[in-house]
């Protein structure tokens, strides 16, 4: 309770500074929107280059602040810069303009139809709330920032208090790289402090928000975004328990591999992943006890690793206590918690068994809510219908994983599991087969989201599709070429892909060379 | 105040009936989602065919209820069925599955990458709030219903009280056609009554909402959707003043045409269009008074026509009184209001002048809010900067129209108006040149939406793009072919367009024939 004991871990950006940077962002917005695709792509690449060249310094600071191993952190910097370059490639190719043209049609069945030419324009300044658990890939220059900048939106970044020095160092690099690439002042700024984040979110100049974090925190911010005089889209990635279902065939084929894979996945990064598998559903059978023993044994072998912040560690211990107090649960592995000399909480994995699917469903409000940290549940099911009913009643999840036999002929075929797959698809954004949900590939097809509370929108927050969150369509009707934005002009001077009357535009090779 | 004088114009669907149809919709959802694209397209075409073949009866009922002329109404039925057929074509072609596949890449720069296959799945049952002003095209079988069904979502339709008999007749036809096409019971249902609408919107089985109507009504429903335990997307098309800017050159070239066009547009359908041009901005000049006289004269020539409901007529009279009480306004044409023998309010157009752009901005909260009905403002501007500043401060609009010279060389070129066009693009969803905003073409490129309060989302509610509102992505990771939905299977048995590793899939002619 005494502020002398608790250092002010989250200093608040001063109101006058917030006002100044919001004014700058608003002024910068039309300038940044006006950048040609290639100029904007160049700026993103400049940020990626700068981060790559400062990777070692950034990793050093982040290792001190987060307790993550340097190897993991340098991989994360790489992921961050690969993302920036992927967005740059798509921007350069003009993909995000989504140009769609319908020619005038004087004979249209409903009467003469005007010419319509549509493209996508940036929403305006956006606020990004950085995540705790990825100090690079979902923080200052992470996918939210990269995708908003790629869309042509200035970003006001609310730093996560768990890694403020890393954030400041990253922000300085981003800022300098953007300036060097000719981006106007105000295209990127960082604030710190909870109140500062709320002030920015409420500001009329802000047009969208992105967030990665807890259900409670995310919902509170979502409610603010929705209740503004002018509501704005709030792209939140909140909580998910990421259930994993193991079929009989899979268990018969590779029990040990499943045990190791599960423990490795749920304890990765001290269990501080949005995609941590929180519940493992095993078929009850003659050997199941041995499998559970194996899982427990492997969990005990994992040494304690640090949690990101004291707050997160306390939250984890509180949640774990709640879980083990629920009826029908048994704490199979009690992971030791210790505080090291630097005051960081080191936590070893815990494992909890739940007696039956019925028990799991009975205490759903405790057991089927995300527990952020290295704990997971193991539950035995008796019938496939039981698992299906569980899925049907589940809140939205980022992922649902299904383990079937890998060997051809080992699994009874798609039809038997058709309902399971369909239910997985209904409740999750990603369905994983014979693998683990941690590790979210950055590609075009990726979808990181899912029904609420996994996400607060239908959009993805990972992969090249994340840009669409910050764009909106505008259509020009019967507009003379000289008044059209370049991408919409008849001659297609930017050489962007376009759809004309529902079909891809055919660009002759001579035209492309022109 | 006495219920004996005021008939219950909006009977409430009984709670037990609401429960029954919501349960049916939830049961129908997975079945309807499972329809192949061609089977779902067939069902949409069956609805279109049925409506076309009952067009005369529907028009007769709607003419009695709305006061619209039969020619307009039969055109609207045609628009409704053309929309259904366009959505059917796109469904059949598999466009809305948006299949995107990224092959596994063991050498990816961030480490081995799994195979990812993404498509779009329907959200689930949706509620559609019908509009008052288009008893067909934005009502029971209108674009919201058509696009939700096309996406694979069951629809619970909340009828508009202004045309309940038309709604019931349309609903019966839709229901029968869907049944005939093999759609499960519960794919379409209708409720009536304000409370019924709210009950449905609050129900946990409902996954999205679409609405066309007023800012006040729409915002109230938006707030309910956002404050649910599980918030859902609310696709509202609310209010818009649709400003029209006339440049000096345009006025010099065709003052009379502009005067006629403006009056025809703002009085169309007794001014009851979302795209009614509410404000005409004219450059102040030697002849401007004559132009305004001409507009007033043309407005006086328009005879009184009925408004949709007594409530809408009262609302209009109230708004018009507010406007004429604002400082700097002058009621140039006072349109007569009369009640005919059937009790319908017949309204002739009104025209209000505002002394200056400064006066307009001063009373923005009254003058720059939509007035639903046949009244419009004419405002003189002195400089282009004045217009630009007005646009910069404007709430979102569905449309902004700009009149420039049609003759080549008559206009000083795109550069002079670059800022005006850019601001129009920032504040509107559609920018119209040398034309009027009423009449919204149904095409692929169309965008009917815009920044709040024009719309509550970035999505369109007109055109083939409206379907995306009711879909969300799901990605399958490393999934054996037998467990994949058909559109994602390696052999592409549904022959849908797919993007593989960022490029369109090349389908060989032999494969297509297979």
mmCIF file of N, CA and C in Angstrom, chain A residues 79-167:
data_model
loop_
_atom_site.group_PDB
_atom_site.id
_atom_site.type_symbol
_atom_site.label_atom_id
_atom_site.label_comp_id
_atom_site.label_asym_id
_atom_site.label_seq_id
_atom_site.Cartn_x
_atom_site.Cartn_y
_atom_site.Cartn_z
ATOM 1 N N UNK A 79 11.490 -11.770 -35.943
ATOM 2 C CA UNK A 79 10.081 -11.908 -36.326
ATOM 3 C C UNK A 79 9.464 -10.529 -36.582
ATOM 4 N N UNK A 80 9.804 -9.592 -35.722
ATOM 5 C CA UNK A 80 9.280 -8.234 -35.842
ATOM 6 C C UNK A 80 9.698 -7.594 -37.163
ATOM 7 N N UNK A 81 10.954 -7.781 -37.528
ATOM 8 C CA UNK A 81 11.426 -7.122 -38.754
ATOM 9 C C UNK A 81 10.970 -7.894 -40.000
ATOM 10 N N UNK A 82 10.824 -9.204 -39.880
ATOM 11 C CA UNK A 82 10.267 -9.977 -41.005
ATOM 12 C C UNK A 82 8.833 -9.515 -41.277
ATOM 13 N N UNK A 83 8.071 -9.301 -40.205
ATOM 14 C CA UNK A 83 6.694 -8.803 -40.346
ATOM 15 C C UNK A 83 6.666 -7.467 -41.073
ATOM 16 N N UNK A 84 7.521 -6.564 -40.626
ATOM 17 C CA UNK A 84 7.567 -5.242 -41.250
ATOM 18 C C UNK A 84 7.862 -5.361 -42.750
ATOM 19 N N UNK A 85 8.790 -6.251 -43.083
ATOM 20 C CA UNK A 85 9.147 -6.410 -44.511
ATOM 21 C C UNK A 85 8.023 -7.069 -45.310
ATOM 22 N N UNK A 86 7.297 -7.992 -44.676
ATOM 23 C CA UNK A 86 6.163 -8.612 -45.383
ATOM 24 C C UNK A 86 5.078 -7.577 -45.669
ATOM 25 N N UNK A 87 4.787 -6.758 -44.663
ATOM 26 C CA UNK A 87 3.799 -5.695 -44.894
ATOM 27 C C UNK A 87 4.292 -4.752 -45.998
ATOM 28 N N UNK A 88 5.584 -4.424 -45.946
ATOM 29 C CA UNK A 88 6.148 -3.523 -46.962
ATOM 30 C C UNK A 88 5.961 -4.095 -48.365
ATOM 31 N N UNK A 89 6.196 -5.391 -48.509
ATOM 32 C CA UNK A 89 6.032 -6.033 -49.825
ATOM 33 C C UNK A 89 4.595 -5.895 -50.333
ATOM 34 N N UNK A 90 3.658 -6.128 -49.435
ATOM 35 C CA UNK A 90 2.246 -6.062 -49.848
ATOM 36 C C UNK A 90 1.822 -4.623 -50.152
ATOM 37 N N UNK A 91 2.345 -3.690 -49.364
ATOM 38 C CA UNK A 91 2.035 -2.278 -49.625
ATOM 39 C C UNK A 91 2.591 -1.893 -50.999
ATOM 40 N N UNK A 92 3.834 -2.271 -51.249
ATOM 41 C CA UNK A 92 4.493 -1.926 -52.503
ATOM 42 C C UNK A 92 3.711 -2.493 -53.703
ATOM 43 N N UNK A 93 3.172 -3.687 -53.518
ATOM 44 C CA UNK A 93 2.423 -4.330 -54.605
ATOM 45 C C UNK A 93 1.016 -3.741 -54.763
ATOM 46 N N UNK A 94 0.634 -2.852 -53.842
ATOM 47 C CA UNK A 94 -0.683 -2.213 -53.968
ATOM 48 C C UNK A 94 -1.853 -3.114 -53.597
ATOM 49 N N UNK A 95 -1.550 -4.209 -52.893
ATOM 50 C CA UNK A 95 -2.596 -5.174 -52.532
ATOM 51 C C UNK A 95 -3.669 -4.527 -51.661
ATOM 52 N N UNK A 96 -3.221 -3.693 -50.712
ATOM 53 C CA UNK A 96 -4.161 -3.175 -49.718
ATOM 54 C C UNK A 96 -5.072 -2.076 -50.253
ATOM 55 N N UNK A 97 -4.783 -1.615 -51.469
ATOM 56 C CA UNK A 97 -5.702 -0.627 -52.044
ATOM 57 C C UNK A 97 -6.984 -1.307 -52.503
ATOM 58 N N UNK A 98 -6.906 -2.624 -52.754
ATOM 59 C CA UNK A 98 -8.092 -3.424 -53.103
ATOM 60 C C UNK A 98 -8.919 -2.726 -54.180
ATOM 61 N N UNK A 99 -8.244 -2.259 -55.229
ATOM 62 C CA UNK A 99 -8.938 -1.435 -56.232
ATOM 63 C C UNK A 99 -9.975 -2.254 -56.994
ATOM 64 N N UNK A 100 -11.183 -1.749 -57.004
ATOM 65 C CA UNK A 100 -12.312 -2.420 -57.635
ATOM 66 C C UNK A 100 -13.053 -1.395 -58.486
ATOM 67 N N UNK A 101 -13.166 -1.694 -59.743
ATOM 68 C CA UNK A 101 -13.773 -0.744 -60.675
ATOM 69 C C UNK A 101 -14.951 -1.411 -61.376
ATOM 70 N N UNK A 102 -16.086 -0.721 -61.406
ATOM 71 C CA UNK A 102 -17.208 -1.174 -62.227
ATOM 72 C C UNK A 102 -17.474 -0.100 -63.272
ATOM 73 N N UNK A 103 -17.393 -0.487 -64.540
ATOM 74 C CA UNK A 103 -17.618 0.465 -65.629
ATOM 75 C C UNK A 103 -19.068 0.929 -65.627
ATOM 76 N N UNK A 104 -19.291 2.111 -66.155
ATOM 77 C CA UNK A 104 -20.667 2.586 -66.334
ATOM 78 C C UNK A 104 -21.404 1.605 -67.235
ATOM 79 N N UNK A 105 -22.685 1.447 -66.980
ATOM 80 C CA UNK A 105 -23.472 0.530 -67.799
ATOM 81 C C UNK A 105 -24.818 1.181 -68.098
ATOM 82 N N UNK A 106 -24.947 1.735 -69.302
ATOM 83 C CA UNK A 106 -26.205 2.429 -69.633
ATOM 84 C C UNK A 106 -27.370 1.460 -69.790
ATOM 85 N N UNK A 107 -27.063 0.172 -69.948
ATOM 86 C CA UNK A 107 -28.130 -0.812 -70.190
ATOM 87 C C UNK A 107 -28.366 -1.711 -68.984
ATOM 88 N N UNK A 108 -27.887 -1.321 -67.813
ATOM 89 C CA UNK A 108 -28.044 -2.183 -66.642
ATOM 90 C C UNK A 108 -29.528 -2.418 -66.391
ATOM 91 N N UNK A 109 -29.829 -3.617 -65.935
ATOM 92 C CA UNK A 109 -31.210 -4.054 -65.787
ATOM 93 C C UNK A 109 -32.027 -3.130 -64.871
ATOM 94 N N UNK A 110 -31.360 -2.451 -63.936
ATOM 95 C CA UNK A 110 -32.097 -1.543 -63.048
ATOM 96 C C UNK A 110 -32.030 -0.098 -63.527
ATOM 97 N N UNK A 111 -31.584 0.113 -64.757
ATOM 98 C CA UNK A 111 -31.437 1.477 -65.274
ATOM 99 C C UNK A 111 -29.967 1.827 -65.377
ATOM 100 N N UNK A 112 -29.658 2.915 -66.084
ATOM 101 C CA UNK A 112 -28.259 3.280 -66.327
ATOM 102 C C UNK A 112 -27.468 3.343 -65.024
ATOM 103 N N UNK A 113 -26.263 2.812 -65.092
ATOM 104 C CA UNK A 113 -25.448 2.688 -63.884
ATOM 105 C C UNK A 113 -24.195 3.529 -64.061
ATOM 106 N N UNK A 114 -23.820 4.314 -63.040
ATOM 107 C CA UNK A 114 -22.630 5.160 -63.186
ATOM 108 C C UNK A 114 -21.358 4.328 -63.078
ATOM 109 N N UNK A 115 -20.250 4.958 -63.433
ATOM 110 C CA UNK A 115 -18.954 4.319 -63.211
ATOM 111 C C UNK A 115 -18.589 4.452 -61.731
ATOM 112 N N UNK A 116 -18.083 3.368 -61.139
ATOM 113 C CA UNK A 116 -17.687 3.394 -59.720
ATOM 114 C C UNK A 116 -16.268 2.857 -59.597
ATOM 115 N N UNK A 117 -15.431 3.577 -58.879
ATOM 116 C CA UNK A 117 -14.039 3.165 -58.680
ATOM 117 C C UNK A 117 -13.738 3.242 -57.175
ATOM 118 N N UNK A 118 -13.425 2.092 -56.611
ATOM 119 C CA UNK A 118 -13.260 2.026 -55.157
ATOM 120 C C UNK A 118 -11.827 1.666 -54.781
ATOM 121 N N UNK A 119 -11.344 2.270 -53.741
ATOM 122 C CA UNK A 119 -10.081 1.832 -53.145
ATOM 123 C C UNK A 119 -10.217 1.893 -51.625
ATOM 124 N N UNK A 120 -9.134 1.605 -50.926
ATOM 125 C CA UNK A 120 -9.149 1.635 -49.464
ATOM 126 C C UNK A 120 -8.320 2.821 -48.993
ATOM 127 N N UNK A 121 -8.828 3.514 -47.983
ATOM 128 C CA UNK A 121 -8.079 4.638 -47.411
ATOM 129 C C UNK A 121 -7.840 4.373 -45.923
ATOM 130 N N UNK A 122 -6.745 4.926 -45.396
ATOM 131 C CA UNK A 122 -6.465 4.729 -43.958
ATOM 132 C C UNK A 122 -7.514 5.417 -43.099
ATOM 133 N N UNK A 123 -7.773 4.829 -41.915
ATOM 134 C CA UNK A 123 -8.784 5.388 -41.014
ATOM 135 C C UNK A 123 -8.351 6.704 -40.394
ATOM 136 N N UNK A 124 -7.052 6.850 -40.121
ATOM 137 C CA UNK A 124 -6.546 8.016 -39.384
ATOM 138 C C UNK A 124 -5.705 7.525 -38.217
ATOM 139 N N UNK A 125 -5.366 8.425 -37.286
ATOM 140 C CA UNK A 125 -4.507 8.005 -36.162
ATOM 141 C C UNK A 125 -5.131 6.872 -35.352
ATOM 142 N N UNK A 126 -4.316 5.886 -34.978
ATOM 143 C CA UNK A 126 -4.814 4.773 -34.167
ATOM 144 C C UNK A 126 -3.978 4.638 -32.893
ATOM 145 N N UNK A 127 -4.592 4.081 -31.863
ATOM 146 C CA UNK A 127 -3.850 3.802 -30.634
ATOM 147 C C UNK A 127 -3.606 2.291 -30.553
ATOM 148 N N UNK A 128 -2.378 1.947 -30.223
ATOM 149 C CA UNK A 128 -2.005 0.538 -30.072
ATOM 150 C C UNK A 128 -1.591 0.300 -28.622
ATOM 151 N N UNK A 129 -2.246 -0.655 -27.970
ATOM 152 C CA UNK A 129 -1.878 -1.043 -26.604
ATOM 153 C C UNK A 129 -0.948 -2.240 -26.697
ATOM 154 N N UNK A 130 0.293 -2.053 -26.276
ATOM 155 C CA UNK A 130 1.291 -3.114 -26.416
ATOM 156 C C UNK A 130 1.018 -4.256 -25.437
ATOM 157 N N UNK A 131 1.418 -5.448 -25.835
ATOM 158 C CA UNK A 131 1.256 -6.633 -24.993
ATOM 159 C C UNK A 131 2.444 -6.779 -24.054
ATOM 160 N N UNK A 132 2.219 -7.562 -22.995
ATOM 161 C CA UNK A 132 3.298 -7.814 -22.038
ATOM 162 C C UNK A 132 4.271 -8.871 -22.537
ATOM 163 N N UNK A 133 3.726 -9.884 -23.233
ATOM 164 C CA UNK A 133 4.453 -11.144 -23.366
ATOM 165 C C UNK A 133 5.353 -11.258 -24.591
ATOM 166 N N UNK A 134 5.209 -10.319 -25.521
ATOM 167 C CA UNK A 134 6.112 -10.279 -26.661
ATOM 168 C C UNK A 134 6.689 -8.872 -26.719
ATOM 169 N N UNK A 135 7.831 -8.651 -26.050
ATOM 170 C CA UNK A 135 8.340 -7.277 -25.931
ATOM 171 C C UNK A 135 8.717 -6.652 -27.276
ATOM 172 N N UNK A 136 8.763 -7.453 -28.317
ATOM 173 C CA UNK A 136 9.017 -6.909 -29.653
ATOM 174 C C UNK A 136 7.854 -7.178 -30.613
ATOM 175 N N UNK A 137 7.503 -8.436 -30.816
ATOM 176 C CA UNK A 137 6.587 -8.807 -31.892
ATOM 177 C C UNK A 137 5.146 -8.333 -31.671
ATOM 178 N N UNK A 138 4.766 -8.096 -30.382
ATOM 179 C CA UNK A 138 3.439 -7.544 -30.107
ATOM 180 C C UNK A 138 3.564 -6.303 -29.243
ATOM 181 N N UNK A 139 4.671 -5.593 -29.426
ATOM 182 C CA UNK A 139 4.855 -4.392 -28.633
ATOM 183 C C UNK A 139 5.090 -3.196 -29.559
ATOM 184 N N UNK A 140 6.042 -2.355 -29.218
ATOM 185 C CA UNK A 140 6.188 -1.041 -29.862
ATOM 186 C C UNK A 140 6.185 -1.097 -31.394
ATOM 187 N N UNK A 141 6.960 -2.001 -31.960
ATOM 188 C CA UNK A 141 7.040 -2.088 -33.422
ATOM 189 C C UNK A 141 6.444 -3.405 -33.910
ATOM 190 N N UNK A 142 5.538 -3.950 -33.106
ATOM 191 C CA UNK A 142 4.952 -5.259 -33.415
ATOM 192 C C UNK A 142 3.916 -5.194 -34.523
ATOM 193 N N UNK A 143 3.154 -6.275 -34.607
ATOM 194 C CA UNK A 143 2.260 -6.433 -35.747
ATOM 195 C C UNK A 143 1.168 -5.369 -35.795
ATOM 196 N N UNK A 144 0.693 -4.913 -34.634
ATOM 197 C CA UNK A 144 -0.342 -3.869 -34.660
ATOM 198 C C UNK A 144 0.215 -2.564 -35.228
ATOM 199 N N UNK A 145 1.366 -2.162 -34.717
ATOM 200 C CA UNK A 145 2.000 -0.937 -35.206
ATOM 201 C C UNK A 145 2.360 -1.082 -36.684
ATOM 202 N N UNK A 146 2.982 -2.199 -37.026
ATOM 203 C CA UNK A 146 3.425 -2.391 -38.412
ATOM 204 C C UNK A 146 2.236 -2.364 -39.369
ATOM 205 N N UNK A 147 1.147 -3.029 -38.987
ATOM 206 C CA UNK A 147 0.008 -3.088 -39.899
ATOM 207 C C UNK A 147 -0.710 -1.742 -39.997
ATOM 208 N N UNK A 148 -0.749 -0.998 -38.888
ATOM 209 C CA UNK A 148 -1.383 0.328 -38.934
ATOM 210 C C UNK A 148 -0.553 1.290 -39.791
ATOM 211 N N UNK A 149 0.764 1.258 -39.607
ATOM 212 C CA UNK A 149 1.626 2.109 -40.438
ATOM 213 C C UNK A 149 1.499 1.698 -41.907
ATOM 214 N N UNK A 150 1.449 0.406 -42.162
ATOM 215 C CA UNK A 150 1.324 -0.080 -43.542
ATOM 216 C C UNK A 150 0.024 0.407 -44.174
ATOM 217 N N UNK A 151 -1.038 0.478 -43.354
ATOM 218 C CA UNK A 151 -2.318 0.954 -43.862
ATOM 219 C C UNK A 151 -2.294 2.451 -44.150
ATOM 220 N N UNK A 152 -1.319 3.160 -43.564
ATOM 221 C CA UNK A 152 -1.234 4.604 -43.753
ATOM 222 C C UNK A 152 -1.758 5.388 -42.568
ATOM 223 N N UNK A 153 -1.823 4.730 -41.403
ATOM 224 C CA UNK A 153 -2.325 5.380 -40.191
ATOM 225 C C UNK A 153 -1.177 5.735 -39.256
ATOM 226 N N UNK A 154 -1.139 6.965 -38.718
ATOM 227 C CA UNK A 154 -0.200 7.263 -37.633
ATOM 228 C C UNK A 154 -0.548 6.406 -36.406
ATOM 229 N N UNK A 155 0.468 6.107 -35.609
ATOM 230 C CA UNK A 155 0.281 5.251 -34.435
ATOM 231 C C UNK A 155 0.683 5.984 -33.157
ATOM 232 N N UNK A 156 -0.221 5.972 -32.180
ATOM 233 C CA UNK A 156 0.140 6.371 -30.818
ATOM 234 C C UNK A 156 0.210 5.075 -30.022
ATOM 235 N N UNK A 157 1.401 4.766 -29.545
ATOM 236 C CA UNK A 157 1.647 3.487 -28.893
ATOM 237 C C UNK A 157 1.599 3.654 -27.391
ATOM 238 N N UNK A 158 0.733 2.865 -26.735
ATOM 239 C CA UNK A 158 0.699 2.858 -25.272
ATOM 240 C C UNK A 158 1.621 1.707 -24.834
ATOM 241 N N UNK A 159 2.746 2.066 -24.229
ATOM 242 C CA UNK A 159 3.744 1.052 -23.864
ATOM 243 C C UNK A 159 3.236 0.154 -22.738
ATOM 244 N N UNK A 160 3.694 -1.105 -22.734
ATOM 245 C CA UNK A 160 3.351 -1.974 -21.617
ATOM 246 C C UNK A 160 4.341 -1.717 -20.480
ATOM 247 N N UNK A 161 3.820 -1.574 -19.234
ATOM 248 C CA UNK A 161 4.712 -1.239 -18.124
ATOM 249 C C UNK A 161 5.736 -2.326 -17.814
ATOM 250 N N UNK A 162 5.526 -3.523 -18.349
ATOM 251 C CA UNK A 162 6.451 -4.616 -18.065
ATOM 252 C C UNK A 162 7.807 -4.468 -18.729
ATOM 253 N N UNK A 163 7.918 -3.652 -19.751
ATOM 254 C CA UNK A 163 9.221 -3.496 -20.416
ATOM 255 C C UNK A 163 9.352 -2.082 -20.981
ATOM 256 N N UNK A 164 9.394 -1.133 -20.051
ATOM 257 C CA UNK A 164 9.391 0.276 -20.466
ATOM 258 C C UNK A 164 10.699 0.716 -21.121
ATOM 259 N N UNK A 165 11.816 0.159 -20.630
ATOM 260 C CA UNK A 165 13.092 0.584 -21.227
ATOM 261 C C UNK A 165 13.228 0.006 -22.630
ATOM 262 N N UNK A 166 12.810 -1.232 -22.785
ATOM 263 C CA UNK A 166 12.814 -1.832 -24.122
ATOM 264 C C UNK A 166 11.926 -1.024 -25.061
ATOM 265 N N UNK A 167 10.771 -0.631 -24.525
ATOM 266 C CA UNK A 167 9.828 0.148 -25.329
ATOM 267 C C UNK A 167 10.436 1.479 -25.752
#
